[in-house]
PDB file of C-alpha atoms in Angstrom:
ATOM      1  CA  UNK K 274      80.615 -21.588  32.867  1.00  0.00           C
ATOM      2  CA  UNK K 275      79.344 -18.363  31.866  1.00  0.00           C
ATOM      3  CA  UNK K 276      79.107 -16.200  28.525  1.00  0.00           C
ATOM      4  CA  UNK K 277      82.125 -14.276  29.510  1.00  0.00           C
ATOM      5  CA  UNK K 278      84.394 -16.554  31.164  1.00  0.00           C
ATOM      6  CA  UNK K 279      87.078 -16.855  28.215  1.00  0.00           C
ATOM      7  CA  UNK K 280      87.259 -13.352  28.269  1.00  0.00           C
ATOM      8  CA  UNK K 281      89.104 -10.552  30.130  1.00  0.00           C
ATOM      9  CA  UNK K 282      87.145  -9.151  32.311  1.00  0.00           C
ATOM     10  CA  UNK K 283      88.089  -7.840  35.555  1.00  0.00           C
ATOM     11  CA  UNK K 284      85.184  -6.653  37.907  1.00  0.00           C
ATOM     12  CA  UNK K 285      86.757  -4.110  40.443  1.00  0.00           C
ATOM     13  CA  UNK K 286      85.741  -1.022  40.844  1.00  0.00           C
ATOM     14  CA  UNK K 287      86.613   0.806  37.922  1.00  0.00           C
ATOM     15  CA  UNK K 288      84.101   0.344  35.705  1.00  0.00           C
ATOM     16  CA  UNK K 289      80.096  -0.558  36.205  1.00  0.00           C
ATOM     17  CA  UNK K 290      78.345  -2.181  33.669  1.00  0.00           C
ATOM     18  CA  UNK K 291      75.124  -0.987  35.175  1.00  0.00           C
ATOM     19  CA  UNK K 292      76.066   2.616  34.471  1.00  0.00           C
ATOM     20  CA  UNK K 293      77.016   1.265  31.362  1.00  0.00           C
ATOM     21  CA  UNK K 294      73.832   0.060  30.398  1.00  0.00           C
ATOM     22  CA  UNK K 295      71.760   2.962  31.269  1.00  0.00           C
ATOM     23  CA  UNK K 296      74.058   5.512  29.637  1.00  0.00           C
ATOM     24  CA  UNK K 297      73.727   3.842  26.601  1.00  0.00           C
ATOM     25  CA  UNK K 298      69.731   3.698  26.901  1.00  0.00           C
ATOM     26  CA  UNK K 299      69.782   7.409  27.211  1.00  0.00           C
ATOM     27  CA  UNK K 300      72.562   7.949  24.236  1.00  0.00           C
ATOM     28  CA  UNK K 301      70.229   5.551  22.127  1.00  0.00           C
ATOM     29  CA  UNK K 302      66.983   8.165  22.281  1.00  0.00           C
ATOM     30  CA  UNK K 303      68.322  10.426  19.645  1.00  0.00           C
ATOM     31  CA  UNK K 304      64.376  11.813  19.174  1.00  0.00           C
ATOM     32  CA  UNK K 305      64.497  13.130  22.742  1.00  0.00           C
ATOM     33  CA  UNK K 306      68.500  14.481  21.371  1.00  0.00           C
ATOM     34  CA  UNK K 307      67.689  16.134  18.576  1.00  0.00           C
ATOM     35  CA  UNK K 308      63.679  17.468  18.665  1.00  0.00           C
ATOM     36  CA  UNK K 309      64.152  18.877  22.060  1.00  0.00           C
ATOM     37  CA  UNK K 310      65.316  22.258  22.869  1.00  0.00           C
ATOM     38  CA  UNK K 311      68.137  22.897  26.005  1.00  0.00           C
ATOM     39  CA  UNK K 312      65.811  23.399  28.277  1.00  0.00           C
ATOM     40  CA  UNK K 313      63.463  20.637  27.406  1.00  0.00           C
ATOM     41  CA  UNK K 314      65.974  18.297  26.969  1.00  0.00           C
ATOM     42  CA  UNK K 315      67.591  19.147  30.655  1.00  0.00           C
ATOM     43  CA  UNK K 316      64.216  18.317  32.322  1.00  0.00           C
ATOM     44  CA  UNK K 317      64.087  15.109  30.292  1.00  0.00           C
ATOM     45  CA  UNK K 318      67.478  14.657  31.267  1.00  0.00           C
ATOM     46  CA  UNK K 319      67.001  15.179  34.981  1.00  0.00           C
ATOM     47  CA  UNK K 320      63.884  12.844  35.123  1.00  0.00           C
ATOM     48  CA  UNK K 321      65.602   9.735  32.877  1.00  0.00           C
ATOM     49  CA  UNK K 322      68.438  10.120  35.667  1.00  0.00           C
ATOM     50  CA  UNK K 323      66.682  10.624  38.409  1.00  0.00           C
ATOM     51  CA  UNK K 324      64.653   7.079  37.879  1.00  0.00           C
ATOM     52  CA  UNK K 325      67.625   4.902  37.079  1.00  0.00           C
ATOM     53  CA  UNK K 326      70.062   3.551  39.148  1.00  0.00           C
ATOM     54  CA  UNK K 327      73.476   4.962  38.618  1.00  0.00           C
ATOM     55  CA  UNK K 328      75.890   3.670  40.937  1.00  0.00           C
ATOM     56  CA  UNK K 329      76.035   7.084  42.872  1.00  0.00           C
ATOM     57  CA  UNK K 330      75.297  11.263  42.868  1.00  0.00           C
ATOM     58  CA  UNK K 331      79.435  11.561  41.607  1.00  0.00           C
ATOM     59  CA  UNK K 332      77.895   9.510  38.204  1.00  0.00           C
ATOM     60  CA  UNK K 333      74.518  11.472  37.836  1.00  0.00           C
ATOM     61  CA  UNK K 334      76.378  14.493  37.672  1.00  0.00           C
ATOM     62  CA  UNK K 335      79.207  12.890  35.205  1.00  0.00           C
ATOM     63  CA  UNK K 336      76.818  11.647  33.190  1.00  0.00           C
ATOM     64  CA  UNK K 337      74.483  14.286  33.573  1.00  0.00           C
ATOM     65  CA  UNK K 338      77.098  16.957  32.282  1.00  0.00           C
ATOM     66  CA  UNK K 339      78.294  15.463  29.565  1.00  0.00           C
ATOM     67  CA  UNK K 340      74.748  15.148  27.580  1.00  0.00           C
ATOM     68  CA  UNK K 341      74.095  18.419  29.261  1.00  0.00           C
ATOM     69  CA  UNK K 342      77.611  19.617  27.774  1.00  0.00           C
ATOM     70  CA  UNK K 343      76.864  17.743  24.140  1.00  0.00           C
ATOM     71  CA  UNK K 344      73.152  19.128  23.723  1.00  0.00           C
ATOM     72  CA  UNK K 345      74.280  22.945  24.474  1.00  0.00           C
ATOM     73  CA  UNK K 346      77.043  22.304  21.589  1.00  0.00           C
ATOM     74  CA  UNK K 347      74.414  21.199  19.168  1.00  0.00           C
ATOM     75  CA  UNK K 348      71.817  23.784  20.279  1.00  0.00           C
ATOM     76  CA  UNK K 349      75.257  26.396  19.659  1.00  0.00           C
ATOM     77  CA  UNK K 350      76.625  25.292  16.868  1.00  0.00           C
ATOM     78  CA  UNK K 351      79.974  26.295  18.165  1.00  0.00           C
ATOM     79  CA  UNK K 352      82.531  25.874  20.852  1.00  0.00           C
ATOM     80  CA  UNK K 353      81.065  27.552  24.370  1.00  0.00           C
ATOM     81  CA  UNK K 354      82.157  27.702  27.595  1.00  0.00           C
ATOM     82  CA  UNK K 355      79.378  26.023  29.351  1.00  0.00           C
ATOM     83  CA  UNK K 356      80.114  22.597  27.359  1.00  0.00           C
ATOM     84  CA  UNK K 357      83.692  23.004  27.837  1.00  0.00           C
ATOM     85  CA  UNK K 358      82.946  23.733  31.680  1.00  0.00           C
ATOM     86  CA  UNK K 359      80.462  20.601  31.782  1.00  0.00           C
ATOM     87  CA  UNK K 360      83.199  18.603  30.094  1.00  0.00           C
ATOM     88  CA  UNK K 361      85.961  19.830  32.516  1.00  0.00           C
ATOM     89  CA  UNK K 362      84.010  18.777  35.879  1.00  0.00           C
ATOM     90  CA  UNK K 363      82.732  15.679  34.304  1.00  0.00           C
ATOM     91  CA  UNK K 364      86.629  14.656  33.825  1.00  0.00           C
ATOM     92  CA  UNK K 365      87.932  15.815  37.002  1.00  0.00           C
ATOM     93  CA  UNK K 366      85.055  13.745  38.805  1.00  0.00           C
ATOM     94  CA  UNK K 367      86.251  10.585  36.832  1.00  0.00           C
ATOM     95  CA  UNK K 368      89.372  10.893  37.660  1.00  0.00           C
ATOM     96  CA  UNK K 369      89.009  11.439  41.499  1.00  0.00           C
ATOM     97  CA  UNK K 370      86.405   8.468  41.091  1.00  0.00           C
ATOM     98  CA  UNK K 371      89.184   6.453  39.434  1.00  0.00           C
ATOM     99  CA  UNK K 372      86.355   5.269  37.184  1.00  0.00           C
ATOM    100  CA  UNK K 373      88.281   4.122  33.904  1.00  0.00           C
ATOM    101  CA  UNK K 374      84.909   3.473  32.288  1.00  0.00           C
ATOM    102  CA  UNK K 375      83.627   7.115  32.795  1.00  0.00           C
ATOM    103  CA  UNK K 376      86.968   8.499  32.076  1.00  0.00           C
ATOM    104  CA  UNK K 377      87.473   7.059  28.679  1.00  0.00           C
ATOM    105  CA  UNK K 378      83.788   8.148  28.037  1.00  0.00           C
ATOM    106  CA  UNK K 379      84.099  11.351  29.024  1.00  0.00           C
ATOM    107  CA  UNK K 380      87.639  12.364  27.354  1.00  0.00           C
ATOM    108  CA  UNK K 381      86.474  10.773  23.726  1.00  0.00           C
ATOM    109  CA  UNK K 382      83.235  12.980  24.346  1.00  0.00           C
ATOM    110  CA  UNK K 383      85.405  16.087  25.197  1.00  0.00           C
ATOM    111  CA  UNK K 384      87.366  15.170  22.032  1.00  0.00           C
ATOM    112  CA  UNK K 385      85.071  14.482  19.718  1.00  0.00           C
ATOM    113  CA  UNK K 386      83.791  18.378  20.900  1.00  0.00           C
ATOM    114  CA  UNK K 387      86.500  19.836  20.515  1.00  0.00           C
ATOM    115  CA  UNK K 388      87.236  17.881  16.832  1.00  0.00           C
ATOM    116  CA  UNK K 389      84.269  18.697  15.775  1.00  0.00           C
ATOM    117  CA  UNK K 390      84.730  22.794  15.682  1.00  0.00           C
ATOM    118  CA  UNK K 391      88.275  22.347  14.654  1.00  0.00           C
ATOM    119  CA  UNK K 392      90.495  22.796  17.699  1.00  0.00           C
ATOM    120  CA  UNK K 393      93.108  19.927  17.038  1.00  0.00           C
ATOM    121  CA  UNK K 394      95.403  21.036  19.233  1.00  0.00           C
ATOM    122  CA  UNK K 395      93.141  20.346  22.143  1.00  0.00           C
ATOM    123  CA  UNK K 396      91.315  17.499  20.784  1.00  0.00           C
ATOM    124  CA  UNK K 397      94.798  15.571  20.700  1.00  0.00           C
ATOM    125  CA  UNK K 398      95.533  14.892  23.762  1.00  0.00           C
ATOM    126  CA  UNK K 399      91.881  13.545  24.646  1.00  0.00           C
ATOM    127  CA  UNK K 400      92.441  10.933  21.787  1.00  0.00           C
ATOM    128  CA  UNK K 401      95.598   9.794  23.022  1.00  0.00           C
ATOM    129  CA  UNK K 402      94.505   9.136  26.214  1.00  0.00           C
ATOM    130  CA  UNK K 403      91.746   7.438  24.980  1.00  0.00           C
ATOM    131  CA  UNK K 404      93.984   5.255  22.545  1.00  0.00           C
ATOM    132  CA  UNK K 405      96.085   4.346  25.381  1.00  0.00           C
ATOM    133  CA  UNK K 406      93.517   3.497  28.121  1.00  0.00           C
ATOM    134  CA  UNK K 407      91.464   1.425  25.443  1.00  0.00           C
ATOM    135  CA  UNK K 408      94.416  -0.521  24.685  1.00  0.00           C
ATOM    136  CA  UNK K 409      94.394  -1.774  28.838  1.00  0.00           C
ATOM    137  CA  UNK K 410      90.099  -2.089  28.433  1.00  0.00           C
ATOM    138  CA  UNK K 411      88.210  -4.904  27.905  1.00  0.00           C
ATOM    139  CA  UNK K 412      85.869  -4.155  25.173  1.00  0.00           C
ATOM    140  CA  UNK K 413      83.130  -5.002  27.493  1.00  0.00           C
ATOM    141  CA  UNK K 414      83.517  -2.544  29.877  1.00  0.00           C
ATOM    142  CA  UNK K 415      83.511   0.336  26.964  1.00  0.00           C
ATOM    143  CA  UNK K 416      80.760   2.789  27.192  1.00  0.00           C
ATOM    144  CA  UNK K 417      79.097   2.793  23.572  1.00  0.00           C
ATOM    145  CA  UNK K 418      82.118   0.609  22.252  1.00  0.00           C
ATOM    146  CA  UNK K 419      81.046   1.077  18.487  1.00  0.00           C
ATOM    147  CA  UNK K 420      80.899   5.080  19.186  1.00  0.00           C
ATOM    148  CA  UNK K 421      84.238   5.072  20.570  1.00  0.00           C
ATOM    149  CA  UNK K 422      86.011   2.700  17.941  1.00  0.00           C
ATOM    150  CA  UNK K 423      84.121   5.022  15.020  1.00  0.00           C
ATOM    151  CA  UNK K 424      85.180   8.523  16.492  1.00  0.00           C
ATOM    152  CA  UNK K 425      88.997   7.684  17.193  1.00  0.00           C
ATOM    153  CA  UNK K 426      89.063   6.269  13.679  1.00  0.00           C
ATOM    154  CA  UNK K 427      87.823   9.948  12.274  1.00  0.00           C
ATOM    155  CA  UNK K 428      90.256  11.483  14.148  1.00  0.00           C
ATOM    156  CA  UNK K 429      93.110   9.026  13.112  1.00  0.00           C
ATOM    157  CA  UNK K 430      92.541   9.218   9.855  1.00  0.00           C
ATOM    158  CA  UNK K 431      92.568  13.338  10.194  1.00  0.00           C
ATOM    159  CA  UNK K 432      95.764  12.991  11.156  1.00  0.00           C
ATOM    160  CA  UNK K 433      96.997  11.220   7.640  1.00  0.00           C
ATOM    161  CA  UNK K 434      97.421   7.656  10.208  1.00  0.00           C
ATOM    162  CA  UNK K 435      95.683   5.869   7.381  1.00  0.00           C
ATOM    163  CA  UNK K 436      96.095   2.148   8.853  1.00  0.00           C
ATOM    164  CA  UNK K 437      95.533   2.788  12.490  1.00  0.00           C
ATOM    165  CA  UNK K 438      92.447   4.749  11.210  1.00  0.00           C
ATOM    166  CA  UNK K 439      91.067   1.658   9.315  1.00  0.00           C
ATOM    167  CA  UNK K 440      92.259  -0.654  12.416  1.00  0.00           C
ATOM    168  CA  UNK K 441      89.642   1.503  14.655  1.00  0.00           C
ATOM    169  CA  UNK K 442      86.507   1.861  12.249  1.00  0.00           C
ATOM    170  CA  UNK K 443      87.030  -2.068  11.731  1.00  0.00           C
ATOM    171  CA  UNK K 444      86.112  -2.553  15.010  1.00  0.00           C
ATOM    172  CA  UNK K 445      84.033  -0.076  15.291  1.00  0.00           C
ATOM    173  CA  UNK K 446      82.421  -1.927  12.337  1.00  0.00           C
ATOM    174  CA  UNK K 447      81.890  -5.130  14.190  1.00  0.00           C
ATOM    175  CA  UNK K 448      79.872  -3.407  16.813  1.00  0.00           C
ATOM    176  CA  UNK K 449      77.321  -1.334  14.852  1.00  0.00           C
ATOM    177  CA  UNK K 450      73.851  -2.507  14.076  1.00  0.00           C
ATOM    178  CA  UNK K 451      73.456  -4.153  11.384  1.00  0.00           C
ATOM    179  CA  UNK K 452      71.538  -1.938   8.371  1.00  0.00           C
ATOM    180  CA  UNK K 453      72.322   1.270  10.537  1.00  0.00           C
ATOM    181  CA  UNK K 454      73.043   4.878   9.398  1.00  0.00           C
ATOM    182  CA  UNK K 455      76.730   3.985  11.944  1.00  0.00           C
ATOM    183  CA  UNK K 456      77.155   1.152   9.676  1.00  0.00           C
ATOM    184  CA  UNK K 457      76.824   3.660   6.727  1.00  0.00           C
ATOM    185  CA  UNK K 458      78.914   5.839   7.917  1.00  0.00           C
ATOM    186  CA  UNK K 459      82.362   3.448   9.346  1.00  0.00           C
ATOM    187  CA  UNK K 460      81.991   1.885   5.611  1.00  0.00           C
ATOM    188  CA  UNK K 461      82.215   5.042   3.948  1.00  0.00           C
ATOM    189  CA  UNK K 462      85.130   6.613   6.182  1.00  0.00           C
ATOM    190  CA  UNK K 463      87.010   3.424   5.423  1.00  0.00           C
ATOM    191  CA  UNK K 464      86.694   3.793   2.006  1.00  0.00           C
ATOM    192  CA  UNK K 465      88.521   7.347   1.860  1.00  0.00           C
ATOM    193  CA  UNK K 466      90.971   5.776   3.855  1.00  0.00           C
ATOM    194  CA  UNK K 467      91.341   3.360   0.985  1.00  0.00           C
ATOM    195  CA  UNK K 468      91.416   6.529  -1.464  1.00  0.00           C
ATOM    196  CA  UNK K 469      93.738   8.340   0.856  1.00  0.00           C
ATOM    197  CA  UNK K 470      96.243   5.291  -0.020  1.00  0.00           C
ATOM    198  CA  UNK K 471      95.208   5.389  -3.777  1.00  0.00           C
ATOM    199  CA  UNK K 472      93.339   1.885  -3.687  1.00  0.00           C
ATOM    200  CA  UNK K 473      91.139   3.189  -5.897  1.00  0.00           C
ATOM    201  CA  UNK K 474      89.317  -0.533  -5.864  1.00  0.00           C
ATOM    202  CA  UNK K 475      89.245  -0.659  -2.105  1.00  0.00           C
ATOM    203  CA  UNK K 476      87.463   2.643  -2.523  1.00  0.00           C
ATOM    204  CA  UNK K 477      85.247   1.350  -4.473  1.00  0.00           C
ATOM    205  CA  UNK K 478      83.661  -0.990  -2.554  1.00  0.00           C
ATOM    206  CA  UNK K 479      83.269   0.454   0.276  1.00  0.00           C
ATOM    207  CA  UNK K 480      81.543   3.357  -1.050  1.00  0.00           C
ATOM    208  CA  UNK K 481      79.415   1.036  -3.032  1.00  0.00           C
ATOM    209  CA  UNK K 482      78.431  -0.876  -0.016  1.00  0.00           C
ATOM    210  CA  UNK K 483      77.561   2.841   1.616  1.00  0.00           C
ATOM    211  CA  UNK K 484      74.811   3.532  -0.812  1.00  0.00           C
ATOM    212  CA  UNK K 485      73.639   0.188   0.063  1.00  0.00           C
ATOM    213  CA  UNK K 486      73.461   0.435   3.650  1.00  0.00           C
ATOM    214  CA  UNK K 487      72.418   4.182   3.285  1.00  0.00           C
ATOM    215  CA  UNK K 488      69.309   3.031   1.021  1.00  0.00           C
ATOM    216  CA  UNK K 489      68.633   0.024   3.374  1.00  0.00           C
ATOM    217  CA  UNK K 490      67.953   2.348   6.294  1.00  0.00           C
ATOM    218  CA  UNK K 491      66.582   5.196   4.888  1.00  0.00           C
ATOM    219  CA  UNK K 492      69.357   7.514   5.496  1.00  0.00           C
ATOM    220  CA  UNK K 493      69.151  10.025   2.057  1.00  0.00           C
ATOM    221  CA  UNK K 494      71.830  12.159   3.643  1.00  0.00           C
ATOM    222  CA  UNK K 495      74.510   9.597   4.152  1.00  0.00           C
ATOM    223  CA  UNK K 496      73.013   8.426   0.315  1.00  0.00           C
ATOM    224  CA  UNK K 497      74.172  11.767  -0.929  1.00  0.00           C
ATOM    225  CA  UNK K 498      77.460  11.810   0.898  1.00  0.00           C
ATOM    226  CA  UNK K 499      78.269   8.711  -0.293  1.00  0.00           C
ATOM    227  CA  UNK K 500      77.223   9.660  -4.418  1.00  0.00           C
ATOM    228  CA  UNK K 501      79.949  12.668  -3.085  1.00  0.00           C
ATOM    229  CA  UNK K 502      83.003  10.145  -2.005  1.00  0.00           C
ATOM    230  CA  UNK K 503      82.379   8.377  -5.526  1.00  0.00           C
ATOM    231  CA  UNK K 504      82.601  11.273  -7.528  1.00  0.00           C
ATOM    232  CA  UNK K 505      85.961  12.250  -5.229  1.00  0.00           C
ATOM    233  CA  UNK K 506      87.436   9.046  -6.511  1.00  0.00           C
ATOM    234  CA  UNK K 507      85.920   9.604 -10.002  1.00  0.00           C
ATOM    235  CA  UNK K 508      88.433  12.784  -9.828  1.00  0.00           C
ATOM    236  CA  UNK K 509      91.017  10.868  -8.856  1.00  0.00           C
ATOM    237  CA  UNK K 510      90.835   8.222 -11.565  1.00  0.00           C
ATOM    238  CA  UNK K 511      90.270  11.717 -13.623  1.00  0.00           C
ATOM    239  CA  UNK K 512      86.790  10.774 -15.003  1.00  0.00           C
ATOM    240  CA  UNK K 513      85.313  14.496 -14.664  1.00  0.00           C
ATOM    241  CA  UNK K 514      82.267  14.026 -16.135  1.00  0.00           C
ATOM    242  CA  UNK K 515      81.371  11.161 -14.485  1.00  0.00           C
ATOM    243  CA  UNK K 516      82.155  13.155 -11.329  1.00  0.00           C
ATOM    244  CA  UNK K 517      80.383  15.754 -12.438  1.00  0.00           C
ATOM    245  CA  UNK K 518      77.263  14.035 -12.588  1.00  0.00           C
ATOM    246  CA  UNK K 519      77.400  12.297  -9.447  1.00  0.00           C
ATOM    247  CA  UNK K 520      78.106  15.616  -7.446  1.00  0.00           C
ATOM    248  CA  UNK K 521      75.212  16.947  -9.037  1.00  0.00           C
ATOM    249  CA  UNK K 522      72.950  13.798  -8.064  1.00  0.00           C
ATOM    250  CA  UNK K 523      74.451  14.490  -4.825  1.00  0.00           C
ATOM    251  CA  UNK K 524      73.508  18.711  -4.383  1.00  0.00           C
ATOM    252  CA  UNK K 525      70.101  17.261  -5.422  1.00  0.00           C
ATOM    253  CA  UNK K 526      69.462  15.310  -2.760  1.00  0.00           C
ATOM    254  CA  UNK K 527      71.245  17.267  -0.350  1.00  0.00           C
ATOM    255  CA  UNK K 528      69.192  20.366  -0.687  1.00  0.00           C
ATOM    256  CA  UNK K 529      65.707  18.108  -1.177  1.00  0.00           C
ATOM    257  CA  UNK K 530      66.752  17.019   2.656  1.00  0.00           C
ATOM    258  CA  UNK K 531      67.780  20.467   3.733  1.00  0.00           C
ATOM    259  CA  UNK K 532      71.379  19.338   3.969  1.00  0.00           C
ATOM    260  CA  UNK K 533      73.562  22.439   3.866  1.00  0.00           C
ATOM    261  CA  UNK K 534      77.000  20.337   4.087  1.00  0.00           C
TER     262      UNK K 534
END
């Protein structure tokens, strides 16, 4: 009997765990992501691709255009139309593939892009497919699962759905590596989800157990954010000066790491 015979899974052709695999090995090089510019990172890009074994040229390009797509975006800072065209092919090739895998990939990707610089209105839709498509998925078929759970619980919990937001980074929770900067980060977004609701203890703890994980992998940024989402519930329990002190703590170590947010 194998490791996955209790579970759900039904191999047809609508998903490829191979692809799987090797899109997360390229989503998991965040050096290569974020030290190259465009037109380094494309030729990196193009040679990862063009030694792995993607199931066929319809997923190169899919796969190709959305890190394509999500690197120009970065390198922008801003909504552009060559993302949003890389996005829109990537989608429509998905679909005619009838690849739910690469579809639900693609769409939270989209999302997330369009979330990101603000544009609700279009990110909506996206979500909602997602949402709906993940809800007939079997978590093993999802293309970096803890990625997924994480983003549709930032966008839930935009949209004031406190509990389904908390539902989502839960499981996102369950997937990220352990001591992570992802762990870091789903612990602290649950804990304004708690302060959203006014469980001020809730709160608490999970943006005590941020600094920890943030200090456990190095991450001073997320460390600051965190001192940040203490002092906003310090506010809230209307201790200013104790705020006070830990926003300053927080500008501190924010500027030392040249982080302008």
């Amino acid at each position: 009997m194998g490791v996955f015979s209790d579970a759900k899974i039904k191999y047809s052709e609508d998903y490829s765990i191979s692809d799987k695999n090797i899109i997360e090995q390229i989503a998991e090089n965040k050096s290569a992501f974020q030290t190259k510019n465009y037109k380094d990172f494309k030729i990196y890009l193009n040679s990862v691709i063009s030694k792995t074994h993607l199931s066929n040229k319809k997923t190169e390009i899919v796969v190709n255009n959305v890190f394509s797509a999500l690197k120009n975006a970065q390198e922008k800072d801003q909504l552009n139309e060559g993302s949003t065209l890389l996005f829109q092919t990537a989608l429509e090739i998905s679909k005619k593939e009838k690849r739910a895998d690469l579809e639900i990939w693609v769409s939270l990707n989209y999302a997330f892009y369009f979330y990101t610089y603000r544009k609700y209105e279009k990110c909506f839709p996206l979500f909602m497919y997602c949402i709906k498509a993940l809800e007939e998925a079997d978590d093993f078929s999802i293309i970096q699962i803890c990625d997924t759970y994480k983003k549709i619980g930032y966008f839930l919990s935009t949209t004031n759905d406190y509990d389904n937001a908390e539902e989502y980074l839960k499981k996102a929770y369950q997937y990220a590596k352990p001591e992570s900067s992802d762990m870091a980060s789903i612990l602290n977004s649950l804990g304004f989800c708690s302060l959203a609701k006014n469980n001020f203890t809730g709160a608490e703890t999970y943006f005590k157990k941020t600094l920890e994980m943030a200090q456990k992998s190095g991450d001073n940024l997320r460390y600051a954010k965190a001192l940040g989402s203490i002092a906003e519930l310090e506010v809230k329990r209307k201790k200013s000066d104790k705020a006070i002190t830990l926003l300053q703590r927080d500008i501190a170590i924010s500027k030392k790491n040249k982080g302008d947010q």
